Amino acid sequence: MNIVCFDMEGVLTPEIWIAFSEASGIPELRRTTRDEPDYDKLMKWRIGILKEHGLGLKEIQQVISTIDPLPGAKEFLDRLRSEVQVLILSDTFEEFAMPLMKKLGYPVIMCNSLEVAENGEILSHKMRIEKSKLSTVKALQSIGYDTIACGDSFNDLGMIKASKAGFLFRTTDKIKADYPDIPAYTEFDDLYDAIKKAL
């Protein structure tokens, strides 16, 4: 049995933090896992910047409500989900993801959560499990699934390399150059064809 695992931001949806950076006028918040491989370090840094500027969950959720999935992402997912099980593995948070899952037709997502004060201040982030994407792929394999994985960032490489087939999608030139053995695509139709061949 096959299950296809996708990263969310940068693959199916725009990067939430980049959108929030633009809306808030705080350029430092453009930094993502394409720039910083250590997600725990990245989130602690982001939470510190939010605190400095007096911004919290409400302001981020307001921006998220204006974000749509990447053009063609829902149709791609619908087509693929009619043929194989699909799971989104993301380092984002339940508090961020659900409006986007609604727009994608409610695919299954496994992500993390935030600790939020009553006033909306984000106090900390709670990772579901260490190396959550790789750990989840290994767990799926341990119960009889063959995994196919796709992502765009450093934190996706573990699950991509551990799967029977793995792909980069709309990634950076640096990641493509550093990992020339991983097929890289920029169009959903090409990614769909590659996944179909791997099934």
Short mmCIF file of C-alpha atoms in Angstrom, two decimals:
data_model
loop_
_atom_site.label_atom_id
_atom_site.label_comp_id
_atom_site.label_asym_id
_atom_site.label_seq_id
_atom_site.Cartn_x
_atom_site.Cartn_y
_atom_site.Cartn_z
CA MET A 1 0.00 0.00 0.00
CA ASN A 2 1.20 3.47 -0.88
CA ILE A 3 0.76 6.75 0.90
CA VAL A 4 1.97 10.08 -0.53
CA CYS A 5 3.30 12.61 1.99
CA PHE A 6 3.48 16.31 1.15
CA ASP A 7 4.92 19.33 2.81
CA MET A 8 2.34 22.14 2.89
CA GLU A 9 3.93 25.60 2.64
CA GLY A 10 5.74 26.28 -0.60
CA VAL A 11 4.29 23.10 -2.16
CA LEU A 12 0.50 23.42 -1.79
CA THR A 13 0.12 26.86 -0.22
CA PRO A 14 2.16 30.07 -0.08
CA GLU A 15 4.57 30.46 2.83
CA ILE A 16 2.53 31.82 5.74
CA TRP A 17 5.46 33.63 7.36
CA ILE A 18 6.42 35.36 4.11
CA ALA A 19 2.82 36.56 3.68
CA PHE A 20 2.80 37.78 7.29
CA SER A 21 6.17 39.47 6.80
CA GLU A 22 4.76 41.43 3.88
CA ALA A 23 1.52 42.32 5.69
CA SER A 24 3.27 43.38 8.91
CA GLY A 25 6.21 45.14 7.24
CA ILE A 26 8.73 43.08 9.23
CA PRO A 27 11.26 41.80 6.65
CA GLU A 28 13.05 39.49 9.13
CA LEU A 29 9.98 37.24 9.23
CA ARG A 30 10.58 36.23 5.60
CA ARG A 31 13.10 33.67 6.89
CA THR A 32 11.82 30.10 6.41
CA THR A 33 13.12 26.52 6.53
CA ARG A 34 14.60 27.17 3.10
CA ASP A 35 17.02 29.47 4.95
CA GLU A 36 17.24 27.86 8.40
CA PRO A 37 17.25 24.04 8.59
CA ASP A 38 16.73 23.98 12.40
CA TYR A 39 12.97 24.53 12.77
CA ASP A 40 13.05 24.76 16.58
CA LYS A 41 15.66 27.52 16.40
CA LEU A 42 13.68 29.31 13.64
CA MET A 43 10.42 29.28 15.64
CA LYS A 44 12.03 30.56 18.84
CA TRP A 45 13.53 33.41 16.81
CA ARG A 46 10.15 34.19 15.17
CA ILE A 47 8.33 34.20 18.51
CA GLY A 48 10.93 36.65 19.85
CA ILE A 49 10.31 39.01 16.90
CA LEU A 50 6.52 38.81 17.38
CA LYS A 51 6.97 39.70 21.07
CA GLU A 52 9.17 42.69 20.18
CA HIS A 53 6.45 44.04 17.88
CA GLY A 54 3.48 43.18 20.11
CA LEU A 55 1.96 40.83 17.53
CA GLY A 56 0.16 37.58 18.25
CA LEU A 57 -2.02 34.79 16.90
CA LYS A 58 -4.94 37.04 15.95
CA GLU A 59 -2.84 39.16 13.60
CA ILE A 60 -1.33 36.09 11.95
CA GLN A 61 -4.74 34.43 11.54
CA GLN A 62 -6.10 37.59 9.90
CA VAL A 63 -3.37 37.33 7.25
CA ILE A 64 -3.92 33.57 6.83
CA SER A 65 -7.62 34.20 6.10
CA THR A 66 -6.53 36.11 2.97
CA ILE A 67 -4.23 33.33 1.66
CA ASP A 68 -5.39 30.90 -1.02
CA PRO A 69 -3.70 27.62 -1.99
CA LEU A 70 -1.22 27.84 -4.85
CA PRO A 71 -2.96 27.87 -8.26
CA GLY A 72 -3.80 24.30 -9.26
CA ALA A 73 -2.99 22.80 -5.84
CA LYS A 74 -6.55 21.78 -4.92
CA GLU A 75 -7.21 20.22 -8.33
CA PHE A 76 -3.88 18.36 -8.13
CA LEU A 77 -4.70 17.04 -4.65
CA ASP A 78 -8.25 16.05 -5.63
CA ARG A 79 -6.95 14.13 -8.64
CA LEU A 80 -4.26 12.36 -6.61
CA ARG A 81 -6.57 11.60 -3.66
CA SER A 82 -8.96 9.79 -5.99
CA GLU A 83 -6.15 7.29 -6.67
CA VAL A 84 -3.96 7.04 -3.55
CA GLN A 85 -3.95 7.98 0.14
CA VAL A 86 -2.44 11.43 0.77
CA LEU A 87 -1.11 12.89 4.01
CA ILE A 88 0.19 16.41 4.58
CA LEU A 89 3.15 16.53 6.97
CA SER A 90 3.91 20.08 7.97
CA ASP A 91 5.90 21.91 10.61
CA THR A 92 3.16 24.55 10.70
CA PHE A 93 0.56 24.69 13.48
CA GLU A 94 -3.07 23.61 13.82
CA GLU A 95 -3.92 27.23 14.61
CA PHE A 96 -2.53 28.28 11.21
CA ALA A 97 -3.40 25.33 8.99
CA MET A 98 -7.14 24.76 9.33
CA PRO A 99 -8.38 27.68 7.15
CA LEU A 100 -6.04 26.46 4.40
CA MET A 101 -7.16 22.83 4.81
CA LYS A 102 -10.74 24.00 4.25
CA LYS A 103 -9.70 25.61 0.95
CA LEU A 104 -7.90 22.38 -0.04
CA GLY A 105 -10.94 20.17 0.62
CA TYR A 106 -9.86 18.99 4.10
CA PRO A 107 -6.99 16.59 3.35
CA VAL A 108 -5.49 14.91 6.43
CA ILE A 109 -2.72 17.01 7.99
CA MET A 110 -0.31 16.21 10.79
CA CYS A 111 1.37 19.31 12.20
CA ASN A 112 2.29 20.99 15.47
CA SER A 113 0.56 23.32 17.94
CA LEU A 114 1.13 26.62 19.68
CA GLU A 115 0.88 27.64 23.31
CA VAL A 116 -1.08 30.89 23.25
CA ALA A 117 -1.86 33.24 26.16
CA GLU A 118 -5.41 34.54 26.74
CA ASN A 119 -4.40 37.86 25.19
CA GLY A 120 -3.31 36.08 21.99
CA GLU A 121 0.43 36.30 22.60
CA ILE A 122 2.26 33.25 21.23
CA LEU A 123 4.26 31.92 24.17
CA SER A 124 5.88 28.88 22.61
CA HIS A 125 5.53 26.16 20.02
CA LYS A 126 4.97 22.47 20.72
CA MET A 127 6.51 20.07 18.24
CA ARG A 128 4.44 16.91 17.81
CA ILE A 129 7.57 14.74 17.76
CA GLU A 130 11.26 15.27 17.03
CA LYS A 131 12.02 15.29 13.27
CA SER A 132 8.27 14.99 12.77
CA LYS A 133 8.26 14.42 9.00
CA LEU A 134 10.94 11.73 8.99
CA SER A 135 9.55 10.12 12.17
CA THR A 136 6.05 9.97 10.67
CA VAL A 137 7.27 8.46 7.39
CA LYS A 138 9.21 5.79 9.33
CA ALA A 139 6.13 5.08 11.46
CA LEU A 140 3.98 4.66 8.34
CA GLN A 141 6.56 2.29 6.89
CA SER A 142 6.54 0.29 10.13
CA ILE A 143 2.81 -0.43 9.69
CA GLY A 144 3.12 -1.59 6.11
CA TYR A 145 2.97 1.54 3.94
CA ASP A 146 5.35 2.42 1.13
CA THR A 147 5.85 6.18 1.26
CA ILE A 148 6.36 8.69 -1.51
CA ALA A 149 7.35 12.15 -0.27
CA CYS A 150 7.51 15.64 -1.71
CA GLY A 151 8.72 18.93 -0.27
CA ASP A 152 10.66 22.10 -0.98
CA SER A 153 12.88 22.77 2.05
CA PHE A 154 15.74 21.45 4.14
CA ASN A 155 13.32 19.99 6.71
CA ASP A 156 11.69 17.84 3.98
CA LEU A 157 14.89 16.08 2.93
CA GLY A 158 14.70 13.41 5.63
CA MET A 159 11.29 12.14 4.59
CA ILE A 160 12.15 12.43 0.90
CA LYS A 161 15.34 10.38 1.24
CA ALA A 162 13.69 7.76 3.49
CA SER A 163 10.82 7.12 1.05
CA LYS A 164 10.68 4.67 -1.86
CA ALA A 165 10.40 7.74 -4.11
CA GLY A 166 10.91 11.39 -3.29
CA PHE A 167 10.62 14.67 -5.13
CA LEU A 168 11.46 18.35 -4.70
CA PHE A 169 8.83 20.85 -5.78
CA ARG A 170 9.48 24.54 -6.43
CA THR A 171 12.57 24.38 -4.28
CA THR A 172 15.62 26.65 -4.24
CA ASP A 173 18.52 26.49 -6.67
CA LYS A 174 20.83 25.74 -3.73
CA ILE A 175 18.85 22.69 -2.58
CA LYS A 176 18.62 21.44 -6.17
CA ALA A 177 22.39 21.85 -6.58
CA ASP A 178 23.14 20.18 -3.23
CA TYR A 179 20.82 17.23 -3.94
CA PRO A 180 21.04 16.60 -7.69
CA ASP A 181 19.90 12.98 -7.20
CA ILE A 182 16.40 14.09 -6.10
CA PRO A 183 14.10 14.84 -9.07
CA ALA A 184 12.84 18.44 -8.94
CA TYR A 185 9.65 19.79 -10.51
CA THR A 186 7.90 23.14 -10.81
CA GLU A 187 4.52 22.15 -12.31
CA PHE A 188 1.77 20.08 -10.67
CA ASP A 189 1.15 18.04 -13.85
CA ASP A 190 4.79 16.94 -13.97
CA LEU A 191 4.76 16.10 -10.25
CA TYR A 192 1.55 14.11 -10.71
CA ASP A 193 3.11 12.10 -13.54
CA ALA A 194 6.23 11.38 -11.45
CA ILE A 195 4.15 10.22 -8.47
CA LYS A 196 1.99 8.01 -10.71
CA LYS A 197 5.10 6.31 -12.10
CA ALA A 198 6.35 5.70 -8.56
CA LEU A 199 3.12 4.10 -7.33
#
